[in-house]
């Protein structure tokens, strides 16, 4: 703002925003690597597929990695940077402690550096891998726009800006709006939880001493509550205990929305989507029509993949450290 005089500050900022938006669109292209590394997507797919065969949790972890990366500083692979003695990085922020499978991106990057040195950004690897885990889980396919650059800054404190599993719909709408994403995008992207798993710590407050009026969250299905209380007793000595966010956890489908309609959302933020008038109709539509959900999910993933994209940055040679 200080760059401009008082009369011109508003229009100056708008002008800069328009420039940055046009730049972010101009530098992303589905065919970005067609000439420089035509085998890139094949290498990434084969790496992700192999890892998923050895560990069934890889698809959910890669998809979550993409979300958590794009929501902080935009899609710049800042989530992959390791902490240093002078800086705690995003991956060590509290919401990201449970984000795993970074080794899959490392393996894909190592293979790509052998095939096409200094060409494929780590940010693009995450975006392509996120699409691949959805497709290989019997979900939709879409053309990933590419050409992102890798960021050089990663701060654990920034992870407080990630949407929490305790958020209500108003908080969710604001969080997504801050990234240029609308209500429909928010409900569609929440469908990624069809592949998710959560530890008890993220939802046990709904099961025990929920409020002064209710022992458990009244929006929850009674039988579902009892099932979760067995898995997550209080006190709970098993730190690995938890629950899949969808009963068909290895298949990307619309069952997540059907469960919300039955009061079986694991997170409070999930169940809130059905309980709030602003989002209930979208949940009902996605629960009824899986092909509609797939179309809206792919469109929203493309939008999410454009968040914070800039031409400033680098192509890291190793995803864990800046060049």
mmCIF file of C-alpha atoms in Angstrom:
data_model
loop_
_atom_site.group_PDB
_atom_site.id
_atom_site.type_symbol
_atom_site.label_atom_id
_atom_site.label_comp_id
_atom_site.label_asym_id
_atom_site.label_seq_id
_atom_site.Cartn_x
_atom_site.Cartn_y
_atom_site.Cartn_z
ATOM 1 C CA UNK A 1 0.000 0.000 0.000
ATOM 2 C CA UNK A 2 2.822 2.404 0.834
ATOM 3 C CA UNK A 3 4.112 2.242 -2.734
ATOM 4 C CA UNK A 4 1.149 4.272 -3.946
ATOM 5 C CA UNK A 5 -0.250 7.659 -3.074
ATOM 6 C CA UNK A 6 -3.521 7.764 -1.098
ATOM 7 C CA UNK A 7 -5.702 8.209 -4.192
ATOM 8 C CA UNK A 8 -4.029 5.422 -6.117
ATOM 9 C CA UNK A 9 -3.470 2.798 -3.410
ATOM 10 C CA UNK A 10 -6.716 0.904 -4.008
ATOM 11 C CA UNK A 11 -6.378 0.780 -7.786
ATOM 12 C CA UNK A 12 -2.676 0.003 -7.486
ATOM 13 C CA UNK A 13 -3.354 -3.028 -5.311
ATOM 14 C CA UNK A 14 -6.126 -4.222 -7.648
ATOM 15 C CA UNK A 15 -3.749 -3.854 -10.596
ATOM 16 C CA UNK A 16 -1.081 -5.908 -8.831
ATOM 17 C CA UNK A 17 -3.634 -8.575 -7.937
ATOM 18 C CA UNK A 18 -4.746 -8.807 -11.561
ATOM 19 C CA UNK A 19 -1.148 -9.169 -12.667
ATOM 20 C CA UNK A 20 -0.464 -11.925 -10.116
ATOM 21 C CA UNK A 21 -3.638 -13.788 -11.054
ATOM 22 C CA UNK A 22 -2.803 -13.671 -14.749
ATOM 23 C CA UNK A 23 0.741 -14.831 -14.016
ATOM 24 C CA UNK A 24 -0.481 -17.802 -11.991
ATOM 25 C CA UNK A 25 -2.726 -18.876 -14.855
ATOM 26 C CA UNK A 26 -0.138 -18.208 -17.542
ATOM 27 C CA UNK A 27 2.585 -20.376 -16.035
ATOM 28 C CA UNK A 28 0.461 -23.485 -15.481
ATOM 29 C CA UNK A 29 -0.085 -25.818 -18.411
ATOM 30 C CA UNK A 30 -1.092 -29.475 -18.674
ATOM 31 C CA UNK A 31 1.621 -29.923 -21.324
ATOM 32 C CA UNK A 32 4.346 -28.030 -19.461
ATOM 33 C CA UNK A 33 6.822 -30.956 -19.494
ATOM 34 C CA UNK A 34 5.857 -32.528 -22.822
ATOM 35 C CA UNK A 35 9.143 -31.489 -24.446
ATOM 36 C CA UNK A 36 11.507 -31.335 -21.468
ATOM 37 C CA UNK A 37 10.468 -34.539 -19.642
ATOM 38 C CA UNK A 38 7.721 -36.474 -21.456
ATOM 39 C CA UNK A 39 8.097 -39.496 -19.135
ATOM 40 C CA UNK A 40 7.569 -37.478 -15.938
ATOM 41 C CA UNK A 41 3.990 -38.515 -15.183
ATOM 42 C CA UNK A 42 4.742 -42.177 -15.892
ATOM 43 C CA UNK A 43 7.664 -42.126 -13.450
ATOM 44 C CA UNK A 44 5.565 -40.487 -10.734
ATOM 45 C CA UNK A 45 2.625 -42.862 -11.234
ATOM 46 C CA UNK A 46 4.793 -45.981 -11.063
ATOM 47 C CA UNK A 47 6.518 -44.732 -7.899
ATOM 48 C CA UNK A 48 3.240 -43.912 -6.159
ATOM 49 C CA UNK A 49 1.625 -47.167 -7.274
ATOM 50 C CA UNK A 50 4.506 -49.268 -5.946
ATOM 51 C CA UNK A 51 4.483 -47.443 -2.595
ATOM 52 C CA UNK A 52 0.702 -47.847 -2.296
ATOM 53 C CA UNK A 53 0.975 -51.589 -2.872
ATOM 54 C CA UNK A 54 3.351 -51.853 0.090
ATOM 55 C CA UNK A 55 1.451 -49.440 2.355
ATOM 56 C CA UNK A 56 -2.310 -48.968 2.012
ATOM 57 C CA UNK A 57 -2.156 -45.627 3.870
ATOM 58 C CA UNK A 58 -0.045 -43.950 1.159
ATOM 59 C CA UNK A 59 -2.990 -42.698 -0.987
ATOM 60 C CA UNK A 60 -4.685 -40.869 1.891
ATOM 61 C CA UNK A 61 -1.363 -39.450 3.078
ATOM 62 C CA UNK A 62 -0.353 -38.129 -0.353
ATOM 63 C CA UNK A 63 -3.763 -36.528 -0.890
ATOM 64 C CA UNK A 64 -3.609 -34.881 2.528
ATOM 65 C CA UNK A 65 -0.059 -33.712 1.799
ATOM 66 C CA UNK A 66 -1.310 -31.849 -1.282
ATOM 67 C CA UNK A 67 -4.064 -30.104 0.693
ATOM 68 C CA UNK A 68 -1.777 -29.118 3.542
ATOM 69 C CA UNK A 69 0.859 -27.835 1.137
ATOM 70 C CA UNK A 70 -1.518 -25.694 -0.930
ATOM 71 C CA UNK A 71 -3.297 -24.243 2.111
ATOM 72 C CA UNK A 72 -0.029 -22.824 3.487
ATOM 73 C CA UNK A 73 1.839 -20.381 1.212
ATOM 74 C CA UNK A 74 0.171 -21.963 -1.829
ATOM 75 C CA UNK A 75 1.202 -25.075 -3.782
ATOM 76 C CA UNK A 76 4.973 -24.649 -3.468
ATOM 77 C CA UNK A 77 6.142 -27.883 -1.768
ATOM 78 C CA UNK A 78 7.019 -25.945 1.395
ATOM 79 C CA UNK A 79 5.556 -28.882 3.350
ATOM 80 C CA UNK A 80 8.461 -31.049 2.141
ATOM 81 C CA UNK A 81 11.274 -28.886 3.544
ATOM 82 C CA UNK A 82 13.038 -30.259 6.617
ATOM 83 C CA UNK A 83 13.487 -28.203 9.761
ATOM 84 C CA UNK A 84 16.900 -26.672 10.380
ATOM 85 C CA UNK A 85 18.617 -25.627 13.647
ATOM 86 C CA UNK A 86 17.352 -22.094 13.084
ATOM 87 C CA UNK A 87 13.865 -22.860 11.756
ATOM 88 C CA UNK A 88 11.046 -25.285 12.499
ATOM 89 C CA UNK A 89 9.438 -26.183 9.168
ATOM 90 C CA UNK A 90 5.782 -26.848 8.273
ATOM 91 C CA UNK A 91 6.095 -30.618 8.443
ATOM 92 C CA UNK A 92 6.889 -30.297 12.166
ATOM 93 C CA UNK A 93 3.916 -28.037 12.924
ATOM 94 C CA UNK A 94 1.275 -29.785 15.120
ATOM 95 C CA UNK A 95 -1.327 -30.375 12.330
ATOM 96 C CA UNK A 96 1.346 -31.931 10.092
ATOM 97 C CA UNK A 97 2.978 -34.320 12.549
ATOM 98 C CA UNK A 98 0.716 -37.093 11.224
ATOM 99 C CA UNK A 99 1.380 -36.274 7.551
ATOM 100 C CA UNK A 100 3.605 -39.127 6.406
ATOM 101 C CA UNK A 101 4.935 -40.809 3.258
ATOM 102 C CA UNK A 102 7.297 -37.982 2.305
ATOM 103 C CA UNK A 103 9.652 -40.735 1.151
ATOM 104 C CA UNK A 104 7.353 -41.412 -1.810
ATOM 105 C CA UNK A 105 7.883 -37.900 -3.155
ATOM 106 C CA UNK A 106 11.628 -38.228 -2.444
ATOM 107 C CA UNK A 107 11.796 -41.449 -4.471
ATOM 108 C CA UNK A 108 9.895 -39.952 -7.397
ATOM 109 C CA UNK A 109 12.141 -36.877 -7.321
ATOM 110 C CA UNK A 110 15.327 -38.997 -7.333
ATOM 111 C CA UNK A 111 14.128 -40.917 -10.383
ATOM 112 C CA UNK A 112 13.122 -37.707 -12.158
ATOM 113 C CA UNK A 113 16.512 -36.135 -11.460
ATOM 114 C CA UNK A 114 18.113 -39.133 -13.158
ATOM 115 C CA UNK A 115 15.803 -38.862 -16.181
ATOM 116 C CA UNK A 116 15.426 -35.065 -16.446
ATOM 117 C CA UNK A 117 17.799 -33.131 -14.147
ATOM 118 C CA UNK A 118 16.669 -29.795 -12.709
ATOM 119 C CA UNK A 119 13.341 -29.929 -14.539
ATOM 120 C CA UNK A 120 10.381 -31.190 -12.458
ATOM 121 C CA UNK A 121 9.449 -29.154 -9.392
ATOM 122 C CA UNK A 122 8.609 -30.903 -6.140
ATOM 123 C CA UNK A 123 5.343 -28.936 -6.067
ATOM 124 C CA UNK A 124 4.318 -30.475 -9.388
ATOM 125 C CA UNK A 125 5.252 -33.952 -8.141
ATOM 126 C CA UNK A 126 2.859 -33.566 -5.187
ATOM 127 C CA UNK A 127 0.062 -32.311 -7.463
ATOM 128 C CA UNK A 128 0.497 -35.175 -9.933
ATOM 129 C CA UNK A 129 0.823 -37.771 -7.161
ATOM 130 C CA UNK A 130 -2.387 -36.480 -5.532
ATOM 131 C CA UNK A 131 -4.253 -37.045 -8.796
ATOM 132 C CA UNK A 132 -2.689 -40.481 -9.173
ATOM 133 C CA UNK A 133 -3.721 -41.745 -5.716
ATOM 134 C CA UNK A 134 -7.309 -40.684 -6.420
ATOM 135 C CA UNK A 135 -7.352 -42.425 -9.798
ATOM 136 C CA UNK A 136 -5.737 -45.636 -8.553
ATOM 137 C CA UNK A 137 -8.332 -45.707 -5.738
ATOM 138 C CA UNK A 138 -11.073 -45.924 -8.412
ATOM 139 C CA UNK A 139 -11.726 -42.204 -8.373
ATOM 140 C CA UNK A 140 -11.731 -39.745 -11.279
ATOM 141 C CA UNK A 141 -8.829 -38.727 -13.520
ATOM 142 C CA UNK A 142 -8.007 -35.165 -14.538
ATOM 143 C CA UNK A 143 -5.237 -33.379 -16.378
ATOM 144 C CA UNK A 144 -2.936 -31.775 -13.817
ATOM 145 C CA UNK A 145 -1.799 -28.276 -14.723
ATOM 146 C CA UNK A 146 1.969 -28.026 -14.259
ATOM 147 C CA UNK A 147 4.721 -25.432 -14.067
ATOM 148 C CA UNK A 148 4.759 -24.647 -10.333
ATOM 149 C CA UNK A 149 7.958 -23.507 -8.698
ATOM 150 C CA UNK A 150 9.203 -24.667 -5.300
ATOM 151 C CA UNK A 151 9.203 -22.215 -2.417
ATOM 152 C CA UNK A 152 12.180 -21.551 -0.190
ATOM 153 C CA UNK A 153 10.332 -20.673 3.036
ATOM 154 C CA UNK A 154 8.627 -23.096 5.425
ATOM 155 C CA UNK A 155 7.484 -22.166 8.933
ATOM 156 C CA UNK A 156 5.752 -24.440 11.431
ATOM 157 C CA UNK A 157 3.805 -21.508 12.892
ATOM 158 C CA UNK A 158 1.974 -21.071 9.580
ATOM 159 C CA UNK A 159 0.174 -24.392 10.110
ATOM 160 C CA UNK A 160 -2.202 -22.711 12.559
ATOM 161 C CA UNK A 161 -3.956 -21.490 9.398
ATOM 162 C CA UNK A 162 -5.000 -25.012 8.370
ATOM 163 C CA UNK A 163 -8.715 -25.779 8.832
ATOM 164 C CA UNK A 164 -9.181 -27.795 12.026
ATOM 165 C CA UNK A 165 -11.386 -30.896 12.501
ATOM 166 C CA UNK A 166 -13.336 -28.892 15.092
ATOM 167 C CA UNK A 167 -14.268 -26.054 12.702
ATOM 168 C CA UNK A 168 -17.900 -25.125 12.156
ATOM 169 C CA UNK A 169 -19.185 -24.306 8.668
ATOM 170 C CA UNK A 170 -18.668 -20.555 9.032
ATOM 171 C CA UNK A 171 -15.004 -21.135 9.907
ATOM 172 C CA UNK A 172 -14.613 -23.598 7.024
ATOM 173 C CA UNK A 173 -16.190 -21.209 4.521
ATOM 174 C CA UNK A 174 -13.845 -18.416 5.627
ATOM 175 C CA UNK A 175 -10.769 -20.659 5.528
ATOM 176 C CA UNK A 176 -11.500 -21.804 1.977
ATOM 177 C CA UNK A 177 -12.524 -18.304 0.865
ATOM 178 C CA UNK A 178 -9.099 -17.073 1.965
ATOM 179 C CA UNK A 179 -7.691 -19.360 -0.748
ATOM 180 C CA UNK A 180 -10.170 -18.247 -3.401
ATOM 181 C CA UNK A 181 -12.333 -21.350 -3.006
ATOM 182 C CA UNK A 182 -16.128 -21.263 -2.719
ATOM 183 C CA UNK A 183 -18.650 -23.205 -0.648
ATOM 184 C CA UNK A 184 -19.120 -25.881 -3.320
ATOM 185 C CA UNK A 185 -15.345 -26.284 -3.581
ATOM 186 C CA UNK A 186 -15.151 -26.714 0.178
ATOM 187 C CA UNK A 187 -17.802 -29.442 0.285
ATOM 188 C CA UNK A 188 -16.343 -31.218 -2.754
ATOM 189 C CA UNK A 189 -12.774 -31.131 -1.460
ATOM 190 C CA UNK A 190 -13.934 -32.397 1.941
ATOM 191 C CA UNK A 191 -14.866 -35.537 0.021
ATOM 192 C CA UNK A 192 -11.161 -36.373 -0.009
ATOM 193 C CA UNK A 193 -11.873 -37.776 3.456
ATOM 194 C CA UNK A 194 -13.270 -40.800 1.663
ATOM 195 C CA UNK A 195 -9.632 -42.020 1.824
ATOM 196 C CA UNK A 196 -8.861 -40.635 5.265
ATOM 197 C CA UNK A 197 -7.953 -42.029 8.686
ATOM 198 C CA UNK A 198 -7.855 -40.111 11.951
ATOM 199 C CA UNK A 199 -6.311 -40.778 15.330
ATOM 200 C CA UNK A 200 -8.620 -40.523 18.327
ATOM 201 C CA UNK A 201 -7.080 -37.249 19.479
ATOM 202 C CA UNK A 202 -8.732 -35.394 16.572
ATOM 203 C CA UNK A 203 -12.299 -36.344 17.488
ATOM 204 C CA UNK A 204 -12.403 -37.793 21.022
ATOM 205 C CA UNK A 205 -13.764 -34.501 22.388
ATOM 206 C CA UNK A 206 -17.017 -35.401 20.622
ATOM 207 C CA UNK A 207 -17.224 -38.688 22.558
ATOM 208 C CA UNK A 208 -16.508 -37.676 26.159
ATOM 209 C CA UNK A 209 -17.750 -34.636 28.104
ATOM 210 C CA UNK A 210 -18.757 -32.848 24.900
ATOM 211 C CA UNK A 211 -20.474 -29.966 26.698
ATOM 212 C CA UNK A 212 -22.208 -29.022 29.924
ATOM 213 C CA UNK A 213 -25.480 -30.283 28.401
ATOM 214 C CA UNK A 214 -24.327 -33.324 26.443
ATOM 215 C CA UNK A 215 -21.890 -36.113 27.251
ATOM 216 C CA UNK A 216 -21.444 -36.761 23.528
ATOM 217 C CA UNK A 217 -21.983 -34.649 20.418
ATOM 218 C CA UNK A 218 -25.766 -34.873 19.803
ATOM 219 C CA UNK A 219 -25.266 -34.683 16.025
ATOM 220 C CA UNK A 220 -23.668 -38.153 16.059
ATOM 221 C CA UNK A 221 -25.413 -41.444 15.346
ATOM 222 C CA UNK A 222 -25.838 -43.334 18.637
ATOM 223 C CA UNK A 223 -24.487 -46.697 17.460
ATOM 224 C CA UNK A 224 -21.575 -44.924 15.781
ATOM 225 C CA UNK A 225 -20.739 -43.182 19.064
ATOM 226 C CA UNK A 226 -20.560 -46.476 20.918
ATOM 227 C CA UNK A 227 -18.321 -47.968 18.229
ATOM 228 C CA UNK A 228 -15.924 -45.024 18.480
ATOM 229 C CA UNK A 229 -15.925 -45.013 22.279
ATOM 230 C CA UNK A 230 -14.736 -48.628 22.229
ATOM 231 C CA UNK A 231 -11.877 -47.653 19.919
ATOM 232 C CA UNK A 232 -11.138 -44.426 21.773
ATOM 233 C CA UNK A 233 -11.738 -44.987 25.499
ATOM 234 C CA UNK A 234 -10.852 -42.404 28.100
ATOM 235 C CA UNK A 235 -8.086 -42.563 29.156
ATOM 236 C CA UNK A 236 -6.658 -43.935 25.916
ATOM 237 C CA UNK A 237 -3.219 -45.559 26.103
ATOM 238 C CA UNK A 238 -3.083 -46.549 22.429
ATOM 239 C CA UNK A 239 -1.816 -43.493 20.562
ATOM 240 C CA UNK A 240 -2.245 -45.246 17.209
ATOM 241 C CA UNK A 241 -5.948 -45.953 17.734
ATOM 242 C CA UNK A 242 -8.449 -44.189 15.525
ATOM 243 C CA UNK A 243 -11.086 -44.543 12.852
ATOM 244 C CA UNK A 244 -11.335 -44.388 9.070
ATOM 245 C CA UNK A 245 -13.276 -41.352 7.905
ATOM 246 C CA UNK A 246 -15.231 -43.516 5.454
ATOM 247 C CA UNK A 247 -16.285 -47.167 5.745
ATOM 248 C CA UNK A 248 -14.952 -47.785 2.207
ATOM 249 C CA UNK A 249 -11.585 -46.290 3.091
ATOM 250 C CA UNK A 250 -9.544 -47.770 0.226
ATOM 251 C CA UNK A 251 -12.002 -46.696 -2.478
ATOM 252 C CA UNK A 252 -12.515 -43.132 -3.650
ATOM 253 C CA UNK A 253 -16.307 -42.838 -3.787
ATOM 254 C CA UNK A 254 -19.218 -40.783 -2.440
ATOM 255 C CA UNK A 255 -19.822 -42.957 0.613
ATOM 256 C CA UNK A 256 -18.385 -40.203 2.821
ATOM 257 C CA UNK A 257 -21.436 -38.034 2.071
ATOM 258 C CA UNK A 258 -23.835 -40.912 2.702
ATOM 259 C CA UNK A 259 -22.278 -41.359 6.130
ATOM 260 C CA UNK A 260 -22.762 -37.667 6.934
ATOM 261 C CA UNK A 261 -26.476 -38.062 6.202
ATOM 262 C CA UNK A 262 -26.538 -40.898 8.758
ATOM 263 C CA UNK A 263 -24.800 -38.866 11.467
ATOM 264 C CA UNK A 264 -21.570 -40.823 11.022
ATOM 265 C CA UNK A 265 -19.114 -38.032 10.276
ATOM 266 C CA UNK A 266 -15.968 -38.652 12.327
ATOM 267 C CA UNK A 267 -14.846 -35.031 12.566
ATOM 268 C CA UNK A 268 -17.113 -32.299 13.861
ATOM 269 C CA UNK A 269 -16.160 -30.336 10.741
ATOM 270 C CA UNK A 270 -17.375 -33.215 8.569
ATOM 271 C CA UNK A 271 -20.735 -33.660 10.275
ATOM 272 C CA UNK A 272 -21.276 -29.882 10.266
ATOM 273 C CA UNK A 273 -21.513 -29.989 6.458
ATOM 274 C CA UNK A 274 -24.791 -31.907 6.693
ATOM 275 C CA UNK A 275 -26.094 -30.090 9.734
ATOM 276 C CA UNK A 276 -25.705 -26.570 8.285
ATOM 277 C CA UNK A 277 -28.319 -25.221 5.865
ATOM 278 C CA UNK A 278 -25.633 -23.632 3.666
ATOM 279 C CA UNK A 279 -24.004 -26.948 2.796
ATOM 280 C CA UNK A 280 -26.623 -29.645 3.437
ATOM 281 C CA UNK A 281 -28.072 -29.571 -0.096
ATOM 282 C CA UNK A 282 -24.633 -30.049 -1.672
ATOM 283 C CA UNK A 283 -23.951 -33.014 0.625
ATOM 284 C CA UNK A 284 -27.288 -34.540 -0.401
ATOM 285 C CA UNK A 285 -26.540 -34.049 -4.106
ATOM 286 C CA UNK A 286 -23.085 -35.640 -3.831
ATOM 287 C CA UNK A 287 -24.497 -38.546 -1.791
ATOM 288 C CA UNK A 288 -27.100 -39.174 -4.486
ATOM 289 C CA UNK A 289 -24.929 -38.713 -7.583
ATOM 290 C CA UNK A 290 -21.336 -39.972 -7.472
ATOM 291 C CA UNK A 291 -20.579 -38.782 -11.012
ATOM 292 C CA UNK A 292 -21.574 -35.244 -9.978
ATOM 293 C CA UNK A 293 -19.258 -35.453 -6.978
ATOM 294 C CA UNK A 294 -16.414 -36.661 -9.217
ATOM 295 C CA UNK A 295 -16.914 -33.751 -11.637
ATOM 296 C CA UNK A 296 -17.019 -31.147 -8.892
ATOM 297 C CA UNK A 297 -14.084 -32.699 -7.042
ATOM 298 C CA UNK A 298 -11.826 -32.643 -10.097
ATOM 299 C CA UNK A 299 -12.795 -29.042 -10.895
ATOM 300 C CA UNK A 300 -12.062 -28.003 -7.310
ATOM 301 C CA UNK A 301 -8.738 -29.872 -7.262
ATOM 302 C CA UNK A 302 -7.648 -27.929 -10.336
ATOM 303 C CA UNK A 303 -8.628 -24.678 -8.565
ATOM 304 C CA UNK A 304 -6.820 -25.704 -5.393
ATOM 305 C CA UNK A 305 -3.734 -26.513 -7.441
ATOM 306 C CA UNK A 306 -3.576 -22.875 -8.585
ATOM 307 C CA UNK A 307 -3.570 -21.394 -5.086
ATOM 308 C CA UNK A 308 -0.562 -19.192 -4.456
ATOM 309 C CA UNK A 309 1.204 -20.259 -7.640
ATOM 310 C CA UNK A 310 3.985 -17.846 -8.545
ATOM 311 C CA UNK A 311 6.788 -17.693 -11.046
ATOM 312 C CA UNK A 312 9.174 -16.818 -8.211
ATOM 313 C CA UNK A 313 10.903 -19.841 -6.738
ATOM 314 C CA UNK A 314 13.164 -22.657 -7.810
ATOM 315 C CA UNK A 315 13.165 -26.279 -8.926
ATOM 316 C CA UNK A 316 14.684 -28.070 -5.958
ATOM 317 C CA UNK A 317 17.161 -30.820 -6.683
ATOM 318 C CA UNK A 318 16.151 -32.522 -3.428
ATOM 319 C CA UNK A 319 12.686 -31.846 -2.085
ATOM 320 C CA UNK A 320 13.748 -31.701 1.578
ATOM 321 C CA UNK A 321 16.211 -28.816 1.197
ATOM 322 C CA UNK A 322 16.454 -25.596 -0.791
ATOM 323 C CA UNK A 323 19.115 -25.503 -3.490
#
